[in-house]
mmCIF file of C-alpha atoms and ligand atoms in Angstrom:
data_model
loop_
_atom_site.group_PDB
_atom_site.id
_atom_site.type_symbol
_atom_site.label_atom_id
_atom_site.label_comp_id
_atom_site.label_asym_id
_atom_site.label_seq_id
_atom_site.Cartn_x
_atom_site.Cartn_y
_atom_site.Cartn_z
ATOM 1 C CA UNK A 115 149.727 104.072 101.598
ATOM 2 C CA UNK A 116 146.805 106.501 101.424
ATOM 3 C CA UNK A 117 144.621 106.436 104.533
ATOM 4 C CA UNK A 118 141.602 107.867 102.768
ATOM 5 C CA UNK A 119 138.926 105.158 102.819
ATOM 6 C CA UNK A 120 138.525 103.446 99.484
ATOM 7 C CA UNK A 121 135.393 101.545 98.540
ATOM 8 C CA UNK A 122 135.110 98.757 96.006
ATOM 9 C CA UNK A 123 131.808 98.125 94.254
ATOM 10 C CA UNK A 124 131.109 94.850 92.427
ATOM 11 C CA UNK A 125 128.037 94.718 90.201
ATOM 12 C CA UNK A 126 126.106 91.464 89.795
ATOM 13 C CA UNK A 127 123.637 91.880 86.900
ATOM 14 C CA UNK A 128 121.364 88.850 87.482
ATOM 15 C CA UNK A 129 117.750 88.944 88.663
ATOM 16 C CA UNK A 130 115.011 86.331 88.648
ATOM 17 C CA UNK A 131 112.467 88.778 87.207
ATOM 18 C CA UNK A 132 112.698 92.446 86.318
ATOM 19 C CA UNK A 133 110.631 94.596 88.714
ATOM 20 C CA UNK A 134 108.335 97.179 87.096
ATOM 21 C CA UNK A 135 109.971 100.231 88.708
ATOM 22 C CA UNK A 136 113.613 99.174 88.391
ATOM 23 C CA UNK A 137 116.117 101.011 86.201
ATOM 24 C CA UNK A 138 119.199 99.316 87.648
ATOM 25 C CA UNK A 139 121.468 97.492 85.253
ATOM 26 C CA UNK A 140 119.907 94.102 85.974
ATOM 27 C CA UNK A 141 118.496 91.403 83.722
ATOM 28 C CA UNK A 142 116.248 88.386 84.065
ATOM 29 C CA UNK A 143 116.858 85.252 81.987
ATOM 30 C CA UNK A 144 120.646 85.493 81.630
ATOM 31 C CA UNK A 145 121.584 82.953 84.323
ATOM 32 C CA UNK A 146 123.560 81.023 81.710
ATOM 33 C CA UNK A 147 126.124 83.873 81.808
ATOM 34 C CA UNK A 148 126.868 83.457 85.520
ATOM 35 C CA UNK A 149 130.106 81.507 85.247
ATOM 36 C CA UNK A 150 131.408 83.730 82.421
ATOM 37 C CA UNK A 151 130.497 86.821 84.465
ATOM 38 C CA UNK A 152 132.428 85.404 87.402
ATOM 39 C CA UNK A 153 135.514 84.703 85.272
ATOM 40 C CA UNK A 154 135.313 88.220 83.804
ATOM 41 C CA UNK A 155 134.941 89.806 87.249
ATOM 42 C CA UNK A 156 138.011 87.892 88.507
ATOM 43 C CA UNK A 157 139.985 89.074 85.467
ATOM 44 C CA UNK A 158 138.852 92.650 86.057
ATOM 45 C CA UNK A 159 139.915 92.475 89.721
ATOM 46 C CA UNK A 160 143.371 91.271 88.656
ATOM 47 C CA UNK A 161 143.676 94.151 86.191
ATOM 48 C CA UNK A 162 142.755 96.644 88.919
ATOM 49 C CA UNK A 163 145.077 95.138 91.555
ATOM 50 C CA UNK A 164 148.321 96.947 90.569
ATOM 51 C CA UNK A 165 146.491 100.269 90.408
ATOM 52 C CA UNK A 166 145.069 99.820 93.927
ATOM 53 C CA UNK A 167 148.256 98.398 95.459
ATOM 54 C CA UNK A 168 148.882 101.494 97.606
ATOM 55 C CA UNK A 169 145.298 101.822 98.760
ATOM 56 C CA UNK A 170 143.553 100.242 101.696
ATOM 57 C CA UNK A 171 140.076 98.996 100.808
ATOM 58 C CA UNK A 172 137.749 99.732 103.709
ATOM 59 C CA UNK A 173 134.460 98.646 102.161
ATOM 60 C CA UNK A 174 133.307 96.177 99.528
ATOM 61 C CA UNK A 175 129.736 96.336 98.264
ATOM 62 C CA UNK A 176 128.466 93.417 96.182
ATOM 63 C CA UNK A 177 125.340 94.926 94.648
ATOM 64 C CA UNK A 178 123.004 94.316 91.806
ATOM 65 C CA UNK A 179 120.912 92.884 90.546
ATOM 66 C CA UNK A 180 120.525 90.054 93.009
ATOM 67 C CA UNK A 181 123.896 88.888 94.373
ATOM 68 C CA UNK A 182 122.131 86.361 96.629
ATOM 69 C CA UNK A 183 121.492 84.318 93.464
ATOM 70 C CA UNK A 184 125.216 83.522 93.420
ATOM 71 C CA UNK A 185 126.545 80.374 95.073
ATOM 72 C CA UNK A 186 128.785 80.776 98.097
ATOM 73 C CA UNK A 187 131.923 79.697 96.251
ATOM 74 C CA UNK A 188 131.539 82.555 93.718
ATOM 75 C CA UNK A 189 131.501 85.093 96.527
ATOM 76 C CA UNK A 190 134.400 83.307 98.226
ATOM 77 C CA UNK A 191 136.489 83.423 95.047
ATOM 78 C CA UNK A 192 135.823 87.130 94.530
ATOM 79 C CA UNK A 193 136.684 88.049 98.109
ATOM 80 C CA UNK A 194 139.743 85.766 98.177
ATOM 81 C CA UNK A 195 140.952 87.376 94.971
ATOM 82 C CA UNK A 196 140.630 90.834 96.565
ATOM 83 C CA UNK A 197 142.437 89.693 99.730
ATOM 84 C CA UNK A 198 145.262 88.060 97.824
ATOM 85 C CA UNK A 199 145.939 90.916 95.421
ATOM 86 C CA UNK A 200 144.947 94.064 97.312
ATOM 87 C CA UNK A 201 144.973 95.504 100.844
ATOM 88 C CA UNK A 202 141.567 94.690 102.244
ATOM 89 C CA UNK A 203 141.233 96.140 105.750
ATOM 90 C CA UNK A 204 140.752 93.328 108.308
ATOM 91 C CA UNK A 205 137.685 95.154 109.645
ATOM 92 C CA UNK A 206 136.331 96.045 106.199
ATOM 93 C CA UNK A 207 132.568 96.315 105.864
ATOM 94 C CA UNK A 208 131.611 93.760 103.212
ATOM 95 C CA UNK A 209 127.984 94.056 102.121
ATOM 96 C CA UNK A 210 126.046 91.652 99.938
ATOM 97 C CA UNK A 211 122.632 92.558 98.540
ATOM 98 C CA UNK A 212 119.945 89.911 98.799
ATOM 99 C CA UNK A 213 116.343 89.319 97.867
ATOM 100 C CA UNK A 214 114.026 87.220 100.047
ATOM 101 C CA UNK A 215 113.302 84.539 97.445
ATOM 102 C CA UNK A 216 116.958 83.680 96.827
ATOM 103 C CA UNK A 217 118.171 83.754 100.436
ATOM 104 C CA UNK A 218 119.110 80.221 101.510
ATOM 105 C CA UNK A 219 120.663 79.092 104.813
ATOM 106 C CA UNK A 220 123.558 77.181 103.204
ATOM 107 C CA UNK A 221 124.437 80.101 100.916
ATOM 108 C CA UNK A 222 124.253 82.520 103.845
ATOM 109 C CA UNK A 223 126.652 80.316 105.827
ATOM 110 C CA UNK A 224 129.149 80.336 102.951
ATOM 111 C CA UNK A 225 128.832 84.100 102.425
ATOM 112 C CA UNK A 226 129.625 84.577 106.090
ATOM 113 C CA UNK A 227 132.541 82.141 105.980
ATOM 114 C CA UNK A 228 133.839 84.052 102.932
ATOM 115 C CA UNK A 229 133.891 87.271 104.968
ATOM 116 C CA UNK A 230 130.604 89.005 104.127
ATOM 117 C CA UNK A 231 129.790 91.106 107.202
ATOM 118 C CA UNK A 232 126.582 92.856 106.195
ATOM 119 C CA UNK A 233 123.452 91.794 104.329
ATOM 120 C CA UNK A 234 121.169 94.321 102.664
ATOM 121 C CA UNK A 235 117.833 92.787 101.720
ATOM 122 C CA UNK A 236 115.223 94.281 99.392
ATOM 123 C CA UNK A 237 111.889 93.804 101.145
ATOM 124 C CA UNK A 238 110.118 96.916 99.796
ATOM 125 C CA UNK A 239 106.692 96.149 101.286
ATOM 126 C CA UNK A 240 104.793 93.535 103.266
ATOM 127 C CA UNK A 241 101.451 94.351 101.658
ATOM 128 C CA UNK A 242 100.455 91.719 99.072
ATOM 129 C CA UNK A 243 98.814 94.169 96.651
ATOM 130 C CA UNK A 244 101.849 96.479 96.805
ATOM 131 C CA UNK A 245 104.239 93.584 96.190
ATOM 132 C CA UNK A 246 102.213 92.570 93.119
ATOM 133 C CA UNK A 247 102.191 96.180 91.890
ATOM 134 C CA UNK A 248 106.003 96.277 92.166
ATOM 135 C CA UNK A 249 106.339 92.851 90.440
ATOM 136 C CA UNK A 250 108.108 91.484 93.481
ATOM 137 C CA UNK A 251 108.109 87.701 93.516
ATOM 138 C CA UNK A 252 108.238 87.168 97.274
ATOM 139 C CA UNK A 253 105.461 87.424 99.823
ATOM 140 C CA UNK A 254 105.579 88.912 103.314
ATOM 141 C CA UNK A 255 106.045 85.494 104.935
ATOM 142 C CA UNK A 256 109.063 84.665 102.778
ATOM 143 C CA UNK A 257 110.651 88.041 103.582
ATOM 144 C CA UNK A 258 110.260 87.461 107.318
ATOM 145 C CA UNK A 259 111.596 83.895 107.032
ATOM 146 C CA UNK A 260 114.589 85.148 105.022
ATOM 147 C CA UNK A 261 115.362 87.702 107.723
ATOM 148 C CA UNK A 262 115.272 84.948 110.359
ATOM 149 C CA UNK A 263 117.645 82.846 108.219
ATOM 150 C CA UNK A 264 120.033 85.798 107.891
ATOM 151 C CA UNK A 265 120.065 86.268 111.669
ATOM 152 C CA UNK A 266 120.446 82.509 112.227
ATOM 153 C CA UNK A 267 123.520 82.556 109.959
ATOM 154 C CA UNK A 268 125.095 85.025 112.410
ATOM 155 C CA UNK A 269 124.752 88.345 110.576
ATOM 156 C CA UNK A 270 124.494 91.144 113.134
ATOM 157 C CA UNK A 271 124.498 93.990 110.613
ATOM 158 C CA UNK A 272 121.420 93.740 108.404
ATOM 159 C CA UNK A 273 119.721 96.395 106.318
ATOM 160 C CA UNK A 274 116.218 96.223 104.917
ATOM 161 C CA UNK A 275 115.160 98.327 101.923
ATOM 162 C CA UNK A 276 111.568 99.565 101.940
ATOM 163 C CA UNK A 277 109.698 101.674 99.377
ATOM 164 C CA UNK A 278 106.931 104.150 100.212
ATOM 165 C CA UNK A 279 104.814 106.560 98.174
ATOM 166 C CA UNK A 280 103.298 103.850 95.983
ATOM 167 C CA UNK A 281 100.193 104.835 94.023
ATOM 168 C CA UNK A 282 97.177 104.311 96.256
ATOM 169 C CA UNK A 283 99.294 103.443 99.308
ATOM 170 C CA UNK A 284 97.619 104.511 102.538
ATOM 171 C CA UNK A 285 99.553 105.682 105.558
ATOM 172 C CA UNK A 286 98.122 102.666 107.363
ATOM 173 C CA UNK A 287 99.517 100.030 104.962
ATOM 174 C CA UNK A 288 102.949 101.681 105.168
ATOM 175 C CA UNK A 289 102.739 101.844 108.970
ATOM 176 C CA UNK A 290 101.862 98.169 109.014
ATOM 177 C CA UNK A 291 104.957 97.290 106.929
ATOM 178 C CA UNK A 292 107.298 99.346 109.111
ATOM 179 C CA UNK A 293 105.803 98.134 112.391
ATOM 180 C CA UNK A 294 106.063 94.501 111.309
ATOM 181 C CA UNK A 295 109.726 94.641 110.249
ATOM 182 C CA UNK A 296 110.602 96.412 113.507
ATOM 183 C CA UNK A 297 109.389 93.304 115.333
ATOM 184 C CA UNK A 298 111.058 90.663 113.169
ATOM 185 C CA UNK A 299 113.138 88.317 115.324
ATOM 186 C CA UNK A 300 112.222 90.443 118.322
ATOM 187 C CA UNK A 301 113.976 93.711 117.641
ATOM 188 C CA UNK A 302 114.064 94.044 113.864
ATOM 189 C CA UNK A 303 116.980 95.051 111.602
ATOM 190 C CA UNK A 304 120.044 97.177 112.373
ATOM 191 C CA UNK A 305 119.578 99.534 109.448
ATOM 192 C CA UNK A 306 116.613 100.578 107.323
ATOM 193 C CA UNK A 307 116.643 102.401 103.986
ATOM 194 C CA UNK A 308 113.261 103.935 103.133
ATOM 195 C CA UNK A 309 113.082 105.225 99.586
ATOM 196 C CA UNK A 310 110.205 107.159 98.045
ATOM 197 C CA UNK A 311 109.148 105.498 94.800
ATOM 198 C CA UNK A 312 110.471 107.368 91.786
ATOM 199 C CA UNK A 313 109.144 106.763 88.307
ATOM 200 C CA UNK A 314 112.267 106.144 86.240
ATOM 201 C CA UNK A 315 112.209 106.802 82.520
ATOM 202 C CA UNK A 316 112.097 103.695 80.342
ATOM 203 C CA UNK A 317 110.617 101.404 83.004
ATOM 204 C CA UNK A 318 107.279 99.556 82.648
ATOM 205 C CA UNK A 319 106.036 101.700 85.524
ATOM 206 C CA UNK A 320 106.797 104.894 83.571
ATOM 207 C CA UNK A 321 104.776 103.525 80.625
ATOM 208 C CA UNK A 322 101.837 102.795 82.936
ATOM 209 C CA UNK A 323 102.004 106.315 84.363
ATOM 210 C CA UNK A 324 102.244 107.855 80.873
ATOM 211 C CA UNK A 325 99.187 105.932 79.696
ATOM 212 C CA UNK A 326 97.176 107.033 82.729
ATOM 213 C CA UNK A 327 96.774 103.485 84.036
ATOM 214 C CA UNK A 328 98.723 104.428 87.148
ATOM 215 C CA UNK A 329 98.358 107.745 88.975
ATOM 216 C CA UNK A 330 101.385 108.831 90.987
ATOM 217 C CA UNK A 331 100.974 109.449 94.713
ATOM 218 C CA UNK A 332 100.232 112.972 95.906
ATOM 219 C CA UNK A 333 103.510 114.641 97.061
ATOM 220 C CA UNK A 334 101.887 115.968 100.268
ATOM 221 C CA UNK A 335 100.768 112.453 101.170
ATOM 222 C CA UNK A 336 104.281 111.136 100.431
ATOM 223 C CA UNK A 337 105.742 113.863 102.680
ATOM 224 C CA UNK A 338 103.312 112.859 105.440
ATOM 225 C CA UNK A 339 104.515 109.243 105.164
ATOM 226 C CA UNK A 340 108.158 110.397 105.287
ATOM 227 C CA UNK A 341 107.514 112.481 108.425
ATOM 228 C CA UNK A 342 105.783 109.590 110.175
ATOM 229 C CA UNK A 343 108.650 107.259 109.208
ATOM 230 C CA UNK A 344 111.338 109.524 110.644
ATOM 231 C CA UNK A 345 109.449 109.816 113.940
ATOM 232 C CA UNK A 346 108.621 106.118 114.181
ATOM 233 C CA UNK A 347 112.156 104.959 113.475
ATOM 234 C CA UNK A 348 113.653 107.465 115.883
ATOM 235 C CA UNK A 349 111.255 106.203 118.541
ATOM 236 C CA UNK A 350 112.462 102.651 117.752
ATOM 237 C CA UNK A 351 116.086 103.651 118.424
ATOM 238 C CA UNK A 352 117.268 104.412 114.884
ATOM 239 C CA UNK A 353 119.323 107.465 114.020
ATOM 240 C CA UNK A 354 118.468 109.131 110.725
ATOM 241 C CA UNK A 355 121.844 109.955 109.195
ATOM 242 C CA UNK A 356 120.845 110.523 105.584
ATOM 243 C CA UNK A 357 117.654 111.568 103.792
ATOM 244 C CA UNK A 358 116.511 107.940 103.362
ATOM 245 C CA UNK A 359 118.742 106.003 105.766
ATOM 246 C CA UNK A 360 118.448 105.039 109.418
ATOM 247 C CA UNK A 361 120.914 103.106 111.580
ATOM 248 C CA UNK A 362 120.908 101.562 115.028
ATOM 249 C CA UNK A 363 123.978 101.235 117.259
ATOM 250 C CA UNK A 364 126.072 103.370 114.935
ATOM 251 C CA UNK A 365 125.784 100.799 112.138
ATOM 252 C CA UNK A 366 125.713 103.349 109.327
ATOM 253 C CA UNK A 367 126.532 101.964 105.897
ATOM 254 C CA UNK A 368 130.245 102.765 105.573
ATOM 255 C CA UNK A 369 130.226 102.096 101.831
ATOM 256 C CA UNK A 370 127.384 104.493 101.101
ATOM 257 C CA UNK A 371 129.056 107.080 103.364
ATOM 258 C CA UNK A 372 131.990 106.975 100.925
ATOM 259 C CA UNK A 373 129.604 107.990 98.111
ATOM 260 C CA UNK A 374 127.887 110.698 100.137
ATOM 261 C CA UNK A 375 131.188 112.123 101.371
ATOM 262 C CA UNK A 376 132.399 112.307 97.766
ATOM 263 C CA UNK A 377 135.284 109.956 98.541
ATOM 264 C CA UNK A 378 136.813 107.422 96.176
ATOM 265 C CA UNK A 379 135.675 103.986 95.071
ATOM 266 C CA UNK A 380 136.769 101.549 92.414
ATOM 267 C CA UNK A 381 134.076 99.639 90.560
ATOM 268 C CA UNK A 382 133.884 96.455 88.580
ATOM 269 C CA UNK A 383 131.064 94.585 86.856
ATOM 270 C CA UNK A 384 128.708 95.603 84.045
ATOM 271 C CA UNK A 385 127.306 99.113 84.443
ATOM 272 C CA UNK A 386 129.249 99.826 87.664
ATOM 273 C CA UNK A 387 130.238 103.447 88.338
ATOM 274 C CA UNK A 388 133.503 104.456 90.000
ATOM 275 C CA UNK A 389 135.414 107.577 91.100
ATOM 276 C CA UNK A 390 139.170 107.417 91.482
ATOM 277 C CA UNK A 391 142.047 109.919 91.289
ATOM 278 C CA UNK A 392 139.672 112.667 90.146
ATOM 279 C CA UNK A 393 138.133 110.550 87.357
ATOM 280 C CA UNK A 394 134.527 109.341 87.188
ATOM 281 C CA UNK A 395 134.002 106.280 85.041
ATOM 282 C CA UNK A 396 131.525 103.599 84.207
ATOM 283 C CA UNK A 397 131.829 100.054 82.984
ATOM 284 C CA UNK A 398 130.040 98.891 79.819
ATOM 285 C CA UNK A 399 126.421 98.049 80.699
ATOM 286 C CA UNK A 400 125.783 94.928 78.624
ATOM 287 C CA UNK A 401 126.798 91.747 80.503
ATOM 288 C CA UNK A 402 127.662 90.070 77.176
ATOM 289 C CA UNK A 403 129.873 92.975 76.085
ATOM 290 C CA UNK A 404 131.462 93.027 79.566
ATOM 291 C CA UNK A 405 132.379 89.357 79.320
ATOM 292 C CA UNK A 406 133.698 89.754 75.765
ATOM 293 C CA UNK A 407 135.860 92.748 76.642
ATOM 294 C CA UNK A 408 137.473 90.857 79.509
ATOM 295 C CA UNK A 409 137.976 87.602 77.663
ATOM 296 C CA UNK A 410 140.816 89.128 75.704
ATOM 297 C CA UNK A 411 141.817 92.227 77.633
ATOM 298 C CA UNK A 412 143.391 94.964 75.508
ATOM 299 C CA UNK A 413 146.539 96.615 76.696
ATOM 300 C CA UNK A 414 145.744 98.863 79.667
ATOM 301 C CA UNK A 415 146.811 101.940 77.674
ATOM 302 C CA UNK A 416 143.688 101.578 75.565
ATOM 303 C CA UNK A 417 141.287 102.075 78.488
ATOM 304 C CA UNK A 418 140.070 105.670 78.921
ATOM 305 C CA UNK A 419 142.033 108.011 81.241
ATOM 306 C CA UNK A 420 144.647 105.269 81.728
ATOM 307 C CA UNK A 421 142.242 103.172 83.812
ATOM 308 C CA UNK A 422 143.209 99.517 83.988
ATOM 309 C CA UNK A 423 140.108 97.719 82.724
ATOM 310 C CA UNK A 424 139.148 97.356 79.042
ATOM 311 C CA UNK A 425 135.545 97.005 80.213
ATOM 312 C CA UNK A 426 135.412 100.693 81.113
ATOM 313 C CA UNK A 427 133.119 102.340 78.586
ATOM 314 C CA UNK A 428 133.726 105.982 79.470
ATOM 315 C CA UNK A 429 135.733 108.076 81.885
ATOM 316 C CA UNK A 430 135.909 111.774 82.564
ATOM 317 C CA UNK A 431 138.204 113.881 84.697
ATOM 318 C CA UNK A 432 136.031 115.923 87.054
ATOM 319 C CA UNK A 433 136.640 119.684 87.086
ATOM 320 C CA UNK A 434 137.090 121.545 90.400
ATOM 321 C CA UNK A 435 133.680 123.214 90.329
ATOM 322 C CA UNK A 436 131.925 120.037 89.276
ATOM 323 C CA UNK A 437 133.633 118.223 92.124
ATOM 324 C CA UNK A 438 132.450 120.857 94.614
ATOM 325 C CA UNK A 439 128.887 120.566 93.306
ATOM 326 C CA UNK A 440 129.110 116.761 93.553
ATOM 327 C CA UNK A 441 130.357 117.111 97.152
ATOM 328 C CA UNK A 442 127.446 119.426 97.984
ATOM 329 C CA UNK A 443 124.675 117.441 96.297
ATOM 330 C CA UNK A 444 125.758 114.210 97.952
ATOM 331 C CA UNK A 445 127.068 115.596 101.279
ATOM 332 C CA UNK A 446 123.987 117.672 101.990
ATOM 333 C CA UNK A 447 121.909 114.489 101.968
ATOM 334 C CA UNK A 448 123.759 113.601 105.173
ATOM 335 C CA UNK A 449 122.518 114.895 108.508
ATOM 336 C CA UNK A 450 126.194 115.647 109.363
ATOM 337 C CA UNK A 451 126.310 117.947 106.303
ATOM 338 C CA UNK A 452 129.655 119.075 104.922
ATOM 339 C CA UNK A 453 132.757 120.855 106.124
ATOM 340 C CA UNK A 454 132.651 124.096 104.127
ATOM 341 C CA UNK A 455 136.210 124.949 105.161
ATOM 342 C CA UNK A 456 137.534 121.822 103.431
ATOM 343 C CA UNK A 457 136.123 122.835 100.035
ATOM 344 C CA UNK A 458 138.495 124.427 97.507
ATOM 345 C CA UNK A 459 138.384 128.149 96.659
ATOM 346 C CA UNK A 460 136.082 127.570 93.676
ATOM 347 C CA UNK A 461 133.321 126.943 96.252
ATOM 348 C CA UNK A 462 132.898 130.747 96.396
ATOM 349 C CA UNK A 463 131.215 130.540 92.952
ATOM 350 C CA UNK A 464 128.249 128.572 94.333
ATOM 351 C CA UNK A 465 128.337 129.790 97.931
ATOM 352 C CA UNK A 466 125.552 132.382 97.267
ATOM 353 C CA UNK A 467 123.119 129.486 96.675
ATOM 354 C CA UNK A 468 123.948 128.096 100.122
ATOM 355 C CA UNK A 469 123.741 131.576 101.686
ATOM 356 C CA UNK A 470 120.264 131.847 100.130
ATOM 357 C CA UNK A 471 119.351 128.450 101.614
ATOM 358 C CA UNK A 472 120.544 129.552 105.077
ATOM 359 C CA UNK A 473 118.606 132.852 104.828
ATOM 360 C CA UNK A 474 115.436 130.944 103.965
ATOM 361 C CA UNK A 475 115.765 128.439 106.795
ATOM 362 C CA UNK A 476 116.614 125.562 104.445
ATOM 363 C CA UNK A 477 120.214 125.150 105.637
ATOM 364 C CA UNK A 478 122.196 125.937 108.763
ATOM 365 C CA UNK A 479 125.821 126.578 109.689
ATOM 366 C CA UNK A 480 126.962 124.995 112.942
ATOM 367 C CA UNK A 481 130.527 124.410 114.159
ATOM 368 C CA UNK A 482 131.940 124.960 110.687
ATOM 369 C CA UNK A 483 129.566 122.485 109.050
ATOM 370 C CA UNK A 484 126.796 123.270 106.649
ATOM 371 C CA UNK A 485 123.741 121.021 106.753
ATOM 372 C CA UNK A 486 120.151 121.120 105.578
ATOM 373 C CA UNK A 487 117.314 121.772 108.004
ATOM 374 C CA UNK A 488 114.269 119.496 108.033
ATOM 375 C CA UNK A 489 112.576 121.905 105.625
ATOM 376 C CA UNK A 490 115.708 121.931 103.490
ATOM 377 C CA UNK A 491 115.722 118.119 103.231
ATOM 378 C CA UNK A 492 112.130 118.255 101.990
ATOM 379 C CA UNK A 493 113.068 120.635 99.147
ATOM 380 C CA UNK A 494 116.661 119.463 98.642
ATOM 381 C CA UNK A 495 116.161 119.013 94.906
ATOM 382 C CA UNK A 496 115.263 122.680 94.514
ATOM 383 C CA UNK A 497 118.530 123.653 96.200
ATOM 384 C CA UNK A 498 120.475 121.223 94.012
ATOM 385 C CA UNK A 499 118.854 122.595 90.836
ATOM 386 C CA UNK A 500 120.000 126.090 91.837
ATOM 387 C CA UNK A 501 123.544 124.766 92.328
ATOM 388 C CA UNK A 502 123.488 123.425 88.794
ATOM 389 C CA UNK A 503 122.199 126.645 87.174
ATOM 390 C CA UNK A 504 124.330 127.725 84.209
ATOM 391 C CA UNK A 505 125.295 130.996 85.967
ATOM 392 C CA UNK A 506 127.426 128.811 88.236
ATOM 393 C CA UNK A 507 129.231 127.176 85.348
HETATM 394 S S1 SF4 B 731 115.276 92.604 92.297
HETATM 395 FE FE1 SF4 B 731 116.186 94.652 92.571
HETATM 396 S S2 SF4 B 731 117.715 94.866 90.932
HETATM 397 FE FE2 SF4 B 731 116.393 93.106 90.409
HETATM 398 S S3 SF4 B 731 114.845 93.974 89.060
HETATM 399 FE FE3 SF4 B 731 113.988 94.024 91.144
HETATM 400 S S4 SF4 B 731 114.547 96.051 91.975
HETATM 401 FE FE4 SF4 B 731 115.799 95.686 90.133
#
């Protein structure tokens, strides 16, 4: 059995409303598909089981969408199906994403009984005007109450997602959000993800920006907020281990570390992305099409690259250089950086970009590892663009 950690991602496409900034594969108003989605997901797990028989699954991430809309017995069935057909590590990190308005004590108790070990809740802001701007349907009070319910259900590994850099957001309103969550239930969450708002193409927010109704935040102001955040969270006992992620007591997100370390993960559910045996793939995005494809599964030979699920829409074998660039663009987001010595020989083709970054104080080499400096993290995208220049192809 391979001892490389293997992640398993399960995508839940349901949301109560669609937030203005969101480009995830999530949909409001399709609740009537929930039981068919569940049946399809169970079928897809069974199709994957023989392929993953020799692998030990160290993390499961039930993401979305809003998985906390699902009843406890749905989550129980999914996790039982994994346990019965695959090798799920007894100490596996099992994360479920939640939103404050759908968190309920009885559901939380059943998630925990089913084996969920980590809750990741999308709070985003505690400022009423900012929540309205984002189309979030919960208020600050509900978010705090949901956190208390999560703790009361016994979860001792809880992440909160927050978003900064909103148009018109002052440093003070952001500071107020961060300071409040740090005091929830006495000592706040175990993990915080702070993402800068990005305007994603095709979202209602992008249309508002294009029409001039919304003016994006000034990048210098956003950088000031990011600097304050890093200092404040460090002072509160969090370790920054990735550009946007902070953990207490070593509770880094093991599933996301698999992504950032360019390791392997299987993926099921509409729109889910996976990486296995050198192949990147994604599942068909439409929940209806996903359900239809799994109702009468084709023979496995018909799935691309010999992958086991007929719901896989596309798959591509990753070339050596592409894989190195993937390892760099994800691994350099981590404070630990990457082990240059472990990269294959083709790394020499892009190494001059990293040498340039070191010469300019954007990256550093220490004990055989290459990592970005603070300045490098701030301009990481510029480094990544250079890695992708056609001269490297
Ligand atoms: S709740 Fe999350 S997944 Fe759903 S629309 Fe909002 S941001 Fe997107």
